[in-house]
Amino acid sequence: DFSALSIIEQSEPPPPPPVPKARPDMVMVYERIGKARPFYPTYTVDWLERWRGLDYVSVAEQVKTRLADPRLEGCPFVIDATGVGVAMLDLFRRMGMRPIGITITGGSGVTYQGNQQFAVPKRDLATVCAVLLEEHRYKVNAALDLAPILGREMLNFKPKIDAKTLHDSYAVWREGLHDDLILSVSMGLWYAERAARRVSTVPNPWNE
């Protein structure tokens, strides 16, 4: 299987105008934790890279080299801590980095496990990508060599519903398909949208 790295740029444009036909008294907004100002960020995938056939240490060294770029100073670094990912989490920490671990589950709710680690249903990762696409707040730099592959992975990142149990699953369903790029991107988006922000209700500013 591939190991993948994605770098996502977050921008904070002014809030979009309200829909003229619907002006409720209260509206839901996202807030950056630690700041009171609501904001509506957009995201651009500016870097995609993946490796196959490298040992864990070599992959970790390559990632550390990429993240040493001064432009990325202080940015959250999110990794998949599922299964053997726990070993990678420990390896990055021994290398002096501060990764945020996400264990991907088949459950129905997010849990914080302490020490910058979350357990997140795969359904939530798929949902955040779909919602941001619908809101026109997520795009991929078309000049990236791996952009078409990411696009194909996004199309296949759909739930498979069991007819008997009605439970959903997101496993790769066709031989030769991978989900490394879309999982990398979706974990970053999930963290930016959910873990680093909160939802609150405020008076609708457009009613004033």
Backbone as a printed PyTorch tensor [residue, N CA C, xyz], in Angstrom:
tensor([[[  0.8280,  -1.1920,   0.0000],
         [  0.0000,   0.0000,   0.0000],
         [  0.8680,   1.2500,   0.0000]],

        [[  0.2840,   2.3220,  -0.4520],
         [  0.9890,   3.6040,  -0.4880],
         [  0.9250,   4.2920,   0.8750]],

        [[  1.9410,   5.1170,   1.1360],
         [  1.8730,   6.1240,   2.1940],
         [  1.7340,   7.4620,   1.4880]],

        [[  0.8550,   8.3080,   1.9760],
         [  0.5620,   9.5600,   1.2750],
         [  0.7410,  10.7590,   2.1890]],

        [[  1.1480,  11.8720,   1.5850],
         [  1.2600,  13.1460,   2.2770],
         [  0.5080,  14.2020,   1.4830]],

        [[ -0.3240,  14.9450,   2.1560],
         [ -1.0080,  16.0770,   1.5200],
         [ -0.7720,  17.3220,   2.3620]],

        [[ -0.6400,  18.4570,   1.6980],
         [ -0.5020,  19.7410,   2.3780],
         [ -1.6600,  20.6270,   1.9230]],

        [[ -2.4240,  21.1200,   2.8850],
         [ -3.6500,  21.8530,   2.5930],
         [ -3.5290,  23.2730,   3.1260]],

        [[ -3.7760,  24.2410,   2.2670],
         [ -3.7390,  25.6400,   2.6740],
         [ -5.1390,  26.1040,   3.0720]],

        [[ -5.2260,  26.7420,   4.2100],
         [ -6.4990,  27.2840,   4.6920],
         [ -6.5150,  28.7920,   4.5110]],

        [[ -7.5730,  29.2880,   3.9090],
         [ -7.7560,  30.7240,   3.7370],
         [ -9.0210,  31.1540,   4.4640]],

        [[ -9.0810,  32.4170,   4.8460],
         [-10.2240,  32.9210,   5.5940],
         [-10.8430,  34.1100,   4.8740]],

        [[-11.6270,  33.8740,   3.8370],
         [-12.2950,  34.9730,   3.1440],
         [-13.4380,  35.5100,   3.9970]],

        [[-14.0190,  36.6460,   3.6250],
         [-15.1810,  37.1540,   4.3660],
         [-16.3450,  36.1940,   4.2460]],

        [[-17.2580,  36.2040,   5.2000],
         [-18.3910,  35.2790,   5.1450],
         [-19.2320,  35.4980,   3.8970]],

        [[-19.7980,  34.4230,   3.3600],
         [-20.6210,  34.5650,   2.1590],
         [-21.9160,  35.3080,   2.4670]],

        [[-22.5100,  35.9480,   1.4720],
         [-23.7800,  36.6420,   1.7100],
         [-24.8850,  35.6410,   2.0150]],

        [[-25.8790,  36.0290,   2.7970],
         [-26.9610,  35.1100,   3.1310],
         [-27.8770,  34.8870,   1.9340]],

        [[-28.6330,  33.8310,   2.0010],
         [-29.6460,  33.5840,   0.9780],
         [-30.7900,  34.5650,   1.2100]],

        [[-31.1150,  35.3940,   0.2190],
         [-32.1240,  36.4570,   0.4390],
         [-33.4620,  35.9490,   0.9230]],

        [[-33.8530,  34.7470,   0.5130],
         [-35.1750,  34.2500,   0.8590],
         [-35.2590,  33.7190,   2.2850]],

        [[-34.1190,  33.5080,   2.9220],
         [-34.1400,  32.9170,   4.2620],
         [-33.2550,  33.7300,   5.1890]],

        [[-33.8780,  34.4490,   6.1000],
         [-33.1210,  35.2500,   7.0510],
         [-33.5970,  34.9280,   8.4650]],

        [[-33.1720,  33.8080,   8.9980],
         [-33.6090,  33.4380,  10.3510],
         [-33.0050,  34.3850,  11.3800]],

        [[-33.6150,  34.3970,  12.5650],
         [-33.1350,  35.2670,  13.6350],
         [-31.7630,  34.8250,  14.1330]],

        [[-31.5470,  33.5160,  14.1420],
         [-30.2800,  32.9850,  14.6290],
         [-29.6430,  32.1340,  13.5280]],

        [[-28.3200,  32.1270,  13.4650],
         [-27.6230,  31.3190,  12.4700],
         [-26.5090,  30.5380,  13.1590]],

        [[-26.1470,  29.4000,  12.5640],
         [-25.0500,  28.5930,  13.0660],
         [-23.7590,  29.0650,  12.4100]],

        [[-22.7200,  29.2420,  13.2080],
         [-21.4340,  29.6630,  12.6650],
         [-20.3260,  28.7960,  13.2760]],

        [[-19.2090,  28.7200,  12.5600],
         [-18.0160,  28.0740,  13.0950],
         [-17.1120,  29.1340,  13.6970]],

        [[-16.4490,  28.8030,  14.7690],
         [-15.4990,  29.7100,  15.3820],
         [-14.1780,  28.9720,  15.5870]],

        [[-13.0890,  29.6710,  15.3500],
         [-11.8000,  29.1010,  15.6960],
         [-11.7030,  29.0820,  17.2230]],

        [[-11.2790,  27.9640,  17.7670],
         [-11.1510,  27.8730,  19.2200],
         [-10.1050,  28.8880,  19.6840]],

        [[-10.4820,  29.7020,  20.6650],
         [ -9.5910,  30.7410,  21.1580],
         [ -9.8880,  32.0940,  20.5580]],

        [[-10.7600,  32.1440,  19.5420],
         [-11.1400,  33.4150,  18.9370],
         [-12.6550,  33.5030,  18.9020]],

        [[-13.1820,  34.6860,  19.1140],
         [-14.6350,  34.8460,  19.1290],
         [-15.2000,  35.1070,  17.7430]],

        [[-14.3540,  35.5340,  16.7980],
         [-14.8730,  35.9320,  15.4850],
         [-15.2490,  34.7160,  14.6520]],

        [[-16.4890,  34.6250,  14.1820],
         [-16.8470,  33.5260,  13.2780],
         [-16.0630,  33.6460,  11.9700]],

        [[-15.7240,  32.5200,  11.3730],
         [-15.0500,  32.5650,  10.0910],
         [-15.4390,  31.3560,   9.2510]],

        [[-15.2640,  31.4950,   7.9520],
         [-15.7250,  30.5000,   6.9950],
         [-14.5530,  30.1470,   6.0720]],

        [[-13.6230,  29.3210,   6.5210],
         [-12.4100,  29.0840,   5.7440],
         [-12.6560,  28.2630,   4.4810]],

        [[-11.7700,  28.4560,   3.5430],
         [-11.7320,  27.6090,   2.3550],
         [-10.4020,  26.8590,   2.3710]],

        [[-10.3540,  25.7590,   1.6400],
         [ -9.1840,  24.8910,   1.6750],
         [ -8.7330,  24.5590,   0.2540]],

        [[ -7.4240,  24.5860,   0.0480],
         [ -6.8420,  24.2160,  -1.2380],
         [ -5.7470,  23.1880,  -1.0040]],

        [[ -5.8630,  22.0380,  -1.6520],
         [ -4.8160,  21.0200,  -1.5810],
         [ -3.6930,  21.4690,  -2.5150]],

        [[ -2.5580,  21.8490,  -1.9290],
         [ -1.4510,  22.4100,  -2.7010],
         [ -0.2910,  21.4330,  -2.8960]],

        [[ -0.3390,  20.2930,  -2.2350],
         [  0.7690,  19.3310,  -2.3560],
         [  0.2310,  17.9210,  -2.1500]],

        [[  0.5870,  17.0290,  -3.0330],
         [  0.2460,  15.6100,  -2.9030],
         [  1.4860,  14.7920,  -3.2370]],

        [[  1.7600,  13.8380,  -2.3880],
         [  2.9270,  12.9770,  -2.5970],
         [  2.6290,  11.6190,  -1.9700]],

        [[  3.1480,  10.5680,  -2.5690],
         [  2.9910,   9.2660,  -1.9400],
         [  4.1730,   8.3730,  -2.2820]],

        [[  4.3760,   7.4130,  -1.4010],
         [  5.5040,   6.4950,  -1.5270],
         [  5.0040,   5.0580,  -1.3920]],

        [[  5.7320,   4.1420,  -2.0200],
         [  5.4560,   2.7210,  -1.8340],
         [  6.7860,   1.9830,  -1.9030]],

        [[  6.9760,   1.0310,  -1.0010],
         [  8.2130,   0.2650,  -0.9790],
         [  9.2700,   0.8210,  -0.0620]],

        [[  8.9800,   1.9430,   0.6160],
         [  9.9240,   2.5110,   1.5740],
         [  9.6160,   2.0070,   2.9820]],

        [[ 10.6510,   1.8520,   3.7960],
         [ 10.4300,   1.4610,   5.1840],
         [  9.8830,   2.6600,   5.9560]],

        [[  9.3530,   2.3790,   7.1310],
         [  8.6940,   3.4200,   7.9170],
         [  9.6270,   4.5870,   8.2340]],

        [[ 10.8700,   4.2820,   8.6000],
         [ 11.8030,   5.3370,   8.9770],
         [ 12.0740,   6.2620,   7.7910]],

        [[ 12.2300,   5.6880,   6.6040],
         [ 12.4850,   6.5040,   5.4130],
         [ 11.2990,   7.4050,   5.1040]],

        [[ 10.0800,   6.8690,   5.2400],
         [  8.8840,   7.6790,   5.0220],
         [  8.8370,   8.8250,   6.0300]],

        [[  9.1050,   8.5180,   7.2910],
         [  9.0640,   9.5470,   8.3320],
         [ 10.0990,  10.6380,   8.0600]],

        [[ 11.2720,  10.2570,   7.6180],
         [ 12.3140,  11.2420,   7.3200],
         [ 11.9060,  12.1410,   6.1530]],

        [[ 11.2620,  11.5400,   5.1300],
         [ 10.7990,  12.3390,   3.9920],
         [  9.7380,  13.3450,   4.4290]],

        [[  8.8090,  12.8910,   5.2680],
         [  7.7520,  13.7910,   5.7540],
         [  8.3490,  14.9170,   6.5830]],

        [[  9.2760,  14.5780,   7.4590],
         [  9.8930,  15.6040,   8.3000],
         [ 10.6160,  16.6400,   7.4460]],

        [[ 11.2560,  16.1980,   6.3740],
         [ 11.9370,  17.1300,   5.4730],
         [ 10.9430,  18.0800,   4.8260]],

        [[  9.8020,  17.5560,   4.3740],
         [  8.7900,  18.4210,   3.7430],
         [  8.2680,  19.4560,   4.7330]],

        [[  8.0090,  19.0180,   5.9610],
         [  7.3940,  19.9100,   6.9410],
         [  8.3830,  20.8860,   7.5590]],

        [[  9.6570,  20.7460,   7.2210],
         [ 10.6590,  21.6900,   7.7130],
         [ 10.6160,  23.0070,   6.9410]],

        [[  9.8120,  23.0680,   5.8890],
         [  9.6490,  24.2950,   5.1190],
         [  9.1550,  25.4150,   6.0470]],

        [[  9.8300,  26.5500,   6.0760],
         [  9.4170,  27.6510,   6.9840],
         [  7.9660,  28.0790,   6.7940]],

        [[  7.4260,  27.9060,   5.5890],
         [  6.0390,  28.3030,   5.3480],
         [  5.0500,  27.4320,   6.1090]],

        [[  5.4910,  26.2830,   6.5730],
         [  4.6080,  25.3580,   7.2870],
         [  4.8190,  25.3990,   8.7970]],

        [[  5.6080,  26.3410,   9.2530],
         [  5.8820,  26.4200,  10.6830],
         [  4.5910,  26.6170,  11.4790]],

        [[  4.3970,  25.7600,  12.4670],
         [  3.2340,  25.8670,  13.3370],
         [  1.9660,  25.2380,  12.8100]],

        [[  1.9920,  24.6830,  11.6100],
         [  0.7620,  24.0940,  11.0610],
         [  0.4860,  22.7500,  11.7330]],

        [[ -0.7860,  22.3770,  11.9120],
         [ -1.1110,  21.0700,  12.4810],
         [ -0.6290,  19.9600,  11.5500]],

        [[ -0.1370,  18.8980,  12.1290],
         [  0.3710,  17.7320,  11.3930],
         [ -0.4550,  16.5230,  11.8410]],

        [[ -1.3440,  16.0590,  10.9670],
         [ -2.2970,  15.0040,  11.3090],
         [ -1.8900,  13.7110,  10.6110]],

        [[ -1.8560,  12.5910,  11.3470],
         [ -1.4990,  11.3190,  10.7320],
         [ -2.5240,  10.2450,  11.0900]],

        [[ -2.5640,   9.2210,  10.2650],
         [ -3.4260,   8.0630,  10.4930],
         [ -2.7590,   7.1650,  11.5360]],

        [[ -3.4010,   7.0280,  12.6840],
         [ -2.8560,   6.2120,  13.7710],
         [ -3.5580,   4.8660,  13.8710]],

        [[ -4.2400,   4.4730,  12.8030],
         [ -4.9540,   3.1970,  12.8040],
         [ -3.9690,   2.0500,  12.5950]],

        [[ -4.1200,   0.9630,  13.3390],
         [ -3.2740,  -0.2170,  13.1440],
         [ -1.8020,   0.1060,  13.3270]],

        [[ -1.0080,  -0.1490,  12.2770],
         [  0.4370,   0.1120,  12.3670],
         [  0.7320,   1.6020,  12.4450]],

        [[ -0.2850,   2.4310,  12.2300],
         [ -0.0900,   3.8620,  12.3440],
         [  0.3360,   4.2940,  13.7340]],

        [[  0.0190,   3.4830,  14.7430],
         [  0.4490,   3.8000,  16.1130],
         [  1.9680,   3.8380,  16.1850]],

        [[  2.6170,   2.9080,  15.4880],
         [  4.0790,   2.8790,  15.4730],
         [  4.6300,   4.1390,  14.8040]],

        [[  3.9670,   4.5940,  13.7310],
         [  4.3970,   5.8210,  13.0680],
         [  4.2120,   7.0280,  13.9830]],

        [[  3.1240,   7.0280,  14.7350],
         [  2.8690,   8.1160,  15.6790],
         [  4.0160,   8.2110,  16.6720]],

        [[  4.4160,   7.0780,  17.2330],
         [  5.5320,   7.0570,  18.1840],
         [  6.8360,   7.4550,  17.5160]],

        [[  7.0420,   6.9990,  16.2870],
         [  8.2740,   7.3170,  15.5680],
         [  8.3940,   8.8210,  15.3430]],

        [[  7.3250,   9.4560,  14.8810],
         [  7.3660,  10.8980,  14.6610],
         [  7.6390,  11.6450,  15.9650]],

        [[  7.0590,  11.1830,  17.0540],
         [  7.2860,  11.8430,  18.3330],
         [  8.7390,  11.7000,  18.7660]],

        [[  9.3420,  10.5330,  18.5370],
         [ 10.7480,  10.3550,  18.8770],
         [ 11.6550,  11.2260,  18.0100]],

        [[ 11.1570,  11.6100,  16.8360],
         [ 11.9160,  12.4870,  15.9450],
         [ 11.7300,  13.9580,  16.2960]],

        [[ 11.0190,  14.2250,  17.3940],
         [ 10.8490,  15.5910,  17.8510],
         [  9.6620,  16.3120,  17.2560]],

        [[  8.7690,  15.5840,  16.5730],
         [  7.5970,  16.2050,  15.9650],
         [  6.3960,  16.0350,  16.8840]],

        [[  5.3190,  16.7760,  16.5860],
         [  4.1270,  16.7320,  17.4340],
         [  2.9040,  16.3750,  16.5890]],

        [[  2.8080,  15.1230,  16.1610],
         [  1.6780,  14.7250,  15.3130],
         [  0.3800,  14.6190,  16.0930]],

        [[ -0.7150,  14.8480,  15.3710],
         [ -2.0640,  14.6310,  15.8930],
         [ -2.5470,  13.3250,  15.2920]],

        [[ -2.8450,  12.3530,  16.1200],
         [ -3.2080,  11.0300,  15.6320],
         [ -4.7110,  10.8550,  15.4700]],

        [[ -5.1150,  10.2600,  14.3510],
         [ -6.5160,   9.9270,  14.1260],
         [ -6.6280,   8.4330,  13.8920]],

        [[ -7.3350,   7.7590,  14.7780],
         [ -7.6360,   6.3430,  14.5970],
         [ -8.9860,   6.2450,  13.9030]],

        [[ -8.9860,   5.6630,  12.7150],
         [-10.2130,   5.5820,  11.9160],
         [-11.0210,   4.3700,  12.3650]],

        [[-12.2880,   4.5970,  12.6900],
         [-13.1310,   3.5330,  13.2360],
         [-14.3900,   3.3510,  12.3860]],

        [[-15.1230,   2.3270,  12.7120],
         [-16.4160,   2.0940,  12.0850],
         [-17.5500,   2.4880,  13.0000]],

        [[-17.2440,   3.2530,  14.0410],
         [-18.2480,   3.6400,  15.0220],
         [-19.1420,   4.7600,  14.5300]],

        [[-19.8560,   5.3580,  15.4620],
         [-20.8200,   6.4000,  15.1100],
         [-20.5080,   7.7440,  15.7390]],

        [[-19.4610,   7.8170,  16.5490],
         [-19.1490,   9.0740,  17.2150],
         [-17.6600,   9.2800,  17.3710]],

        [[-17.2640,  10.5470,  17.4980],
         [-15.8630,  10.9140,  17.6850],
         [-15.5390,  10.8970,  19.1760]],

        [[-14.3840,  10.3680,  19.5230],
         [-13.9340,  10.4040,  20.9080],
         [-12.5140,  10.9410,  20.9620]],

        [[-12.2550,  11.7600,  21.9730],
         [-10.9000,  12.2490,  22.1970],
         [-10.2160,  11.3190,  23.1740]],

        [[ -9.0630,  10.7740,  22.7810],
         [ -8.3850,   9.7560,  23.5730],
         [ -7.2380,  10.3090,  24.3980]],

        [[ -7.0870,  11.6260,  24.3940],
         [ -5.9890,  12.2290,  25.1260],
         [ -4.7070,  12.2430,  24.3040]],

        [[ -3.7710,  13.0620,  24.7380],
         [ -2.4440,  13.1300,  24.1050],
         [ -2.5350,  13.4000,  22.6080]],

        [[ -3.4250,  14.3000,  22.2290],
         [ -3.5860,  14.7110,  20.8340],
         [ -3.9690,  13.5460,  19.9160]],

        [[ -4.8480,  12.6700,  20.4110],
         [ -5.3040,  11.5480,  19.6080],
         [ -6.8340,  11.4790,  19.6170]],

        [[ -7.4110,  11.2180,  18.4240],
         [ -8.8530,  11.1350,  18.2610],
         [ -9.2190,   9.8020,  17.6080]],

        [[-10.3820,   9.2890,  17.9630],
         [-10.9840,   8.1650,  17.2460],
         [-12.1310,   8.7380,  16.4210]],

        [[-12.0520,   8.5760,  15.0880],
         [-12.9930,   9.2380,  14.1870],
         [-13.6160,   8.2090,  13.2440]],

        [[-14.9520,   8.1360,  13.1710],
         [-15.5910,   7.2280,  12.2130],
         [-15.2110,   7.5860,  10.7760]],

        [[-15.0110,   6.5760,   9.9550],
         [-14.6790,   6.8330,   8.5550],
         [-15.8040,   7.5990,   7.8720]],

        [[-17.0210,   7.4020,   8.3330],
         [-18.1740,   8.1380,   7.8060],
         [-17.9770,   9.6420,   7.9470]],

        [[-17.4170,  10.0820,   9.0800],
         [-17.1960,  11.5070,   9.3020],
         [-16.1610,  12.0660,   8.3360]],

        [[-15.1520,  11.2800,   8.0200],
         [-14.1270,  11.7330,   7.0860],
         [-14.7150,  11.9030,   5.6900]],

        [[-15.5730,  10.9700,   5.2960],
         [-16.2140,  11.0750,   3.9830],
         [-17.1800,  12.2530,   3.9430]],

        [[-17.8840,  12.4780,   5.0370],
         [-18.8900,  13.5410,   5.0830],
         [-18.2690,  14.9190,   4.9670]],

        [[-17.1450,  15.1420,   5.6610],
         [-16.5580,  16.4850,   5.6400],
         [-16.1140,  16.8580,   4.2350]],

        [[-15.6080,  15.8990,   3.4690],
         [-15.2160,  16.1870,   2.0820],
         [-16.4340,  16.5590,   1.2480]],

        [[-17.5040,  15.7910,   1.3950],
         [-18.7080,  16.0370,   0.6040],
         [-19.3210,  17.3970,   0.9350]],

        [[-19.3710,  17.7320,   2.2250],
         [-19.9770,  18.9970,   2.6350],
         [-19.1690,  20.1860,   2.1140]],

        [[-17.8560,  20.1160,   2.2390],
         [-17.0170,  21.2250,   1.7810],
         [-17.0940,  21.3990,   0.2690]],

        [[-17.2310,  20.3010,  -0.4530],
         [-17.3960,  20.3970,  -1.9020],
         [-18.7040,  21.1070,  -2.2390]],

        [[-19.7710,  20.7430,  -1.5380],
         [-21.0760,  21.3520,  -1.7910],
         [-21.0620,  22.8430,  -1.4650]],

        [[-20.2870,  23.2140,  -0.4640],
         [-20.2190,  24.6220,  -0.0490],
         [-19.1650,  25.4140,  -0.8270]],

        [[-18.5220,  24.7480,  -1.7890],
         [-17.4780,  25.3870,  -2.6090],
         [-16.3530,  25.9370,  -1.7400]],

        [[-16.0030,  25.1970,  -0.7060],
         [-14.9310,  25.6240,   0.1940],
         [-13.7270,  24.6860,   0.1420]],

        [[-13.6910,  23.7990,  -0.8370],
         [-12.6030,  22.8330,  -0.9440],
         [-12.2670,  22.6360,  -2.4080]],

        [[-10.9890,  22.7710,  -2.7380],
         [-10.5560,  22.5430,  -4.1110],
         [ -9.1520,  21.9550,  -4.1080]],

        [[ -8.7710,  21.4030,  -5.2490],
         [ -7.4580,  20.7840,  -5.4120],
         [ -6.7280,  21.5160,  -6.5240]],

        [[ -5.4760,  21.8250,  -6.2970],
         [ -4.6600,  22.4520,  -7.3240],
         [ -4.5610,  21.5040,  -8.5200]],

        [[ -5.1560,  21.8900,  -9.6320],
         [ -5.2240,  21.0210, -10.7970],
         [ -3.8580,  20.7440, -11.4070]],

        [[ -2.8420,  21.5420, -11.0600],
         [ -1.5050,  21.3480, -11.6170],
         [ -0.7540,  20.1940, -10.9530]],

        [[ -1.2750,  19.6730,  -9.8570],
         [ -0.6070,  18.5730,  -9.1550],
         [ -0.6850,  17.2960,  -9.9830]],

        [[  0.4200,  16.5720, -10.0780],
         [  0.4510,  15.3320, -10.8610],
         [ -0.5430,  14.2980, -10.3380]],

        [[ -0.7460,  14.2850,  -9.0190],
         [ -1.6180,  13.2830,  -8.4130],
         [ -3.0670,  13.7540,  -8.2850]],

        [[ -3.3760,  14.9560,  -8.7660],
         [ -4.7460,  15.4660,  -8.6620],
         [ -5.7660,  14.5460,  -9.3260]],

        [[ -5.5200,  14.0200, -10.5270],
         [ -6.5120,  13.1130, -11.1400],
         [ -6.7310,  11.8440, -10.3240]],

        [[ -5.6570,  11.3440,  -9.7010],
         [ -5.7910,  10.1320,  -8.8870],
         [ -6.6030,  10.4330,  -7.6420]],

        [[ -6.3580,  11.5910,  -7.0250],
         [ -7.1670,  11.9910,  -5.8760],
         [ -8.6280,  12.1010,  -6.2760]],

        [[ -8.8960,  12.6520,  -7.4620],
         [-10.2720,  12.7610,  -7.9340],
         [-10.9480,  11.4110,  -8.0590]],

        [[-10.2170,  10.4240,  -8.5690],
         [-10.8000,   9.0830,  -8.6880],
         [-11.0440,   8.4700,  -7.3170]],

        [[-10.1220,   8.7000,  -6.3930],
         [-10.3230,   8.1700,  -5.0460],
         [-11.5400,   8.8130,  -4.3820]],

        [[-11.7460,  10.1020,  -4.6320],
         [-12.9120,  10.7820,  -4.0590],
         [-14.2080,  10.1700,  -4.5800]],

        [[-14.2340,   9.8290,  -5.8650],
         [-15.4390,   9.2370,  -6.4450],
         [-15.7380,   7.8800,  -5.8380]],

        [[-14.7000,   7.1580,  -5.4390],
         [-14.8890,   5.8250,  -4.8790],
         [-15.0130,   5.8260,  -3.3590]],

        [[-14.8900,   7.0170,  -2.7520],
         [-14.9710,   7.1330,  -1.2910],
         [-16.4320,   7.2770,  -0.8970]],

        [[-17.1960,   6.2230,  -1.1470],
         [-18.6310,   6.2410,  -0.9180],
         [-19.0240,   5.0880,  -0.0040]],

        [[-20.1050,   5.2430,   0.7320],
         [-20.5050,   4.1630,   1.6260],
         [-21.0800,   2.9740,   0.8760]],

        [[-20.7950,   1.7910,   1.3900],
         [-21.4220,   0.5650,   0.9120],
         [-22.3810,   0.1060,   2.0040]],

        [[-23.6620,   0.0960,   1.7130],
         [-24.6820,  -0.2060,   2.7170],
         [-25.0010,  -1.6960,   2.7130]],

        [[-24.9110,  -2.3100,   3.8960],
         [-25.3000,  -3.7020,   4.0350],
         [-26.8240,  -3.7860,   4.0430]],

        [[-27.3980,  -4.5530,   3.1370],
         [-28.8520,  -4.6130,   2.9940],
         [-29.5280,  -5.2000,   4.2320]],

        [[-28.8190,  -6.0360,   4.9820],
         [-29.4170,  -6.6780,   6.1500],
         [-29.2840,  -5.8260,   7.4100]],

        [[-28.0980,  -5.2900,   7.6300],
         [-27.8540,  -4.5470,   8.8660],
         [-28.0280,  -3.0360,   8.7030]],

        [[-28.0090,  -2.5740,   7.4410],
         [-28.0720,  -1.1420,   7.1100],
         [-26.8540,  -0.3680,   7.5970]],

        [[-25.7960,  -1.1000,   7.9780],
         [-24.5610,  -0.4490,   8.3730],
         [-23.7670,  -0.0650,   7.1290]],

        [[-23.0160,   1.0220,   7.2370],
         [-22.2260,   1.4710,   6.1000],
         [-20.7560,   1.1220,   6.2950]],

        [[-20.0540,   0.8970,   5.2010],
         [-18.6220,   0.6520,   5.2320],
         [-17.9840,   1.4050,   4.0770]],

        [[-16.6630,   1.6570,   4.2060],
         [-15.9690,   2.4610,   3.2010],
         [-14.6950,   1.7750,   2.7280]],

        [[-14.6630,   0.4550,   2.8050],
         [-13.4830,  -0.2720,   2.3650],
         [-13.3410,  -0.1660,   0.8570]],

        [[-12.0810,  -0.2900,   0.3870],
         [-11.8620,  -0.3070,  -1.0570],
         [-12.6210,  -1.4860,  -1.6340]],

        [[-13.4530,  -1.2180,  -2.6190],
         [-14.3830,  -2.2390,  -3.0920],
         [-13.9970,  -2.8310,  -4.4340]],

        [[-12.9110,  -2.3680,  -5.0370],
         [-12.5090,  -2.9510,  -6.3030],
         [-10.9970,  -3.1280,  -6.3110]],

        [[-10.5220,  -4.2560,  -6.7750],
         [ -9.0990,  -4.5370,  -6.7940],
         [ -8.3520,  -3.4600,  -7.5910]],

        [[ -7.2160,  -3.0540,  -7.0580],
         [ -6.4170,  -2.0500,  -7.7480],
         [ -6.6960,  -0.6340,  -7.2900]],

        [[ -7.7460,  -0.4420,  -6.4790],
         [ -8.0670,   0.8980,  -5.9800],
         [ -7.3390,   1.1570,  -4.6580]],

        [[ -7.0450,   2.4080,  -4.4090],
         [ -6.4280,   2.8070,  -3.1510],
         [ -7.2090,   3.9880,  -2.5970]],

        [[ -7.0030,   4.2710,  -1.3080],
         [ -7.6710,   5.4250,  -0.7020],
         [ -6.6970,   6.2350,   0.1380]],

        [[ -5.4010,   6.0980,  -0.1550],
         [ -4.3970,   6.7670,   0.6640],
         [ -4.4600,   8.2820,   0.5370]],

        [[ -4.6320,   8.7840,  -0.6850],
         [ -4.6550,  10.2410,  -0.8770],
         [ -5.8980,  10.8750,  -0.2700]],

        [[ -7.0610,  10.2850,  -0.5140],
         [ -8.2950,  10.8790,  -0.0070],
         [ -8.3630,  10.7880,   1.5170]],

        [[ -7.7980,   9.7210,   2.0980],
         [ -7.7700,   9.6470,   3.5540],
         [ -6.8460,  10.7170,   4.1320]],

        [[ -5.7040,  10.9240,   3.4940],
         [ -4.7860,  11.9630,   3.9530],
         [ -5.4590,  13.3330,   3.9300]],

        [[ -6.1110,  13.6470,   2.8100],
         [ -6.7830,  14.9450,   2.6690],
         [ -7.9510,  15.0600,   3.6450]],

        [[ -8.7630,  14.0160,   3.7330],
         [ -9.9620,  14.0990,   4.5680],
         [ -9.6240,  14.2250,   6.0490]],

        [[ -8.5330,  13.6130,   6.4990],
         [ -8.1430,  13.7710,   7.9010],
         [ -7.7440,  15.2130,   8.1930]],

        [[ -7.0110,  15.8300,   7.2640],
         [ -6.6450,  17.2270,   7.4570],
         [ -7.8560,  18.1350,   7.4830]],

        [[ -8.7850,  17.8890,   6.5610],
         [-10.0030,  18.6970,   6.5180],
         [-10.8500,  18.4880,   7.7640]],

        [[-10.9540,  17.2350,   8.1900],
         [-11.7510,  16.9600,   9.3940],
         [-11.1840,  17.7010,  10.5910]],

        [[ -9.8670,  17.6420,  10.7650],
         [ -9.2700,  18.2990,  11.9260],
         [ -9.5040,  19.8050,  11.8790]],

        [[ -9.3130,  20.4000,  10.6950],
         [ -9.4960,  21.8490,  10.5670],
         [-10.9390,  22.2620,  10.8110]],

        [[-11.8870,  21.4410,  10.3570],
         [-13.3030,  21.7960,  10.4600],
         [-13.9280,  21.4170,  11.7980]],

        [[-13.4410,  20.3650,  12.4190],
         [-14.1340,  19.8410,  13.5890],
         [-13.3270,  19.9700,  14.8720]],

        [[-12.0990,  19.4980,  14.8810],
         [-11.3400,  19.4630,  16.1350],
         [-10.7890,  20.8240,  16.5130]],

        [[-10.4440,  21.6420,  15.5290],
         [ -9.8480,  22.9460,  15.8240],
         [-10.8720,  24.0660,  15.8470]],

        [[-12.1430,  23.7120,  15.6880],
         [-13.1910,  24.7250,  15.6640],
         [-14.3890,  24.2550,  16.4660]],

        [[-15.3040,  25.1600,  16.7140],
         [-16.5340,  24.7830,  17.3990],
         [-17.7080,  25.4520,  16.6940]],

        [[-18.8740,  24.9030,  16.9060],
         [-20.0880,  25.4500,  16.3070],
         [-20.8690,  26.1870,  17.3720]],

        [[-21.3570,  27.3770,  17.0500],
         [-22.1700,  28.1180,  18.0100],
         [-23.3040,  28.8090,  17.2640]],

        [[-24.2860,  29.2670,  18.0200],
         [-25.4350,  29.9770,  17.4510],
         [-25.3500,  31.4440,  17.8240]],

        [[-25.4560,  32.3120,  16.8210],
         [-25.3550,  33.7510,  17.0670],
         [-26.5060,  34.4520,  16.3610]],

        [[-26.8440,  35.6880,  16.7790],
         [-27.8750,  36.4480,  16.0540],
         [-27.4470,  36.6600,  14.6020]],

        [[-28.3880,  36.5860,  13.7070],
         [-28.0950,  36.7500,  12.2880],
         [-27.6680,  38.1950,  12.0220]],

        [[-26.3810,  38.4140,  11.6340],
         [-25.9120,  39.7930,  11.4430],
         [-26.5750,  40.4910,  10.2640]],

        [[-27.1520,  39.7450,   9.3320],
         [-27.7520,  40.3440,   8.1550],
         [-29.1720,  40.8790,   8.4190]],

        [[-29.6570,  40.6320,   9.6230],
         [-30.9600,  41.1630,  10.0030],
         [-30.8390,  42.5760,  10.5740]],

        [[-29.6180,  42.9980,  10.8370],
         [-29.4130,  44.3020,  11.4770],
         [-29.4450,  45.4310,  10.4280]]])
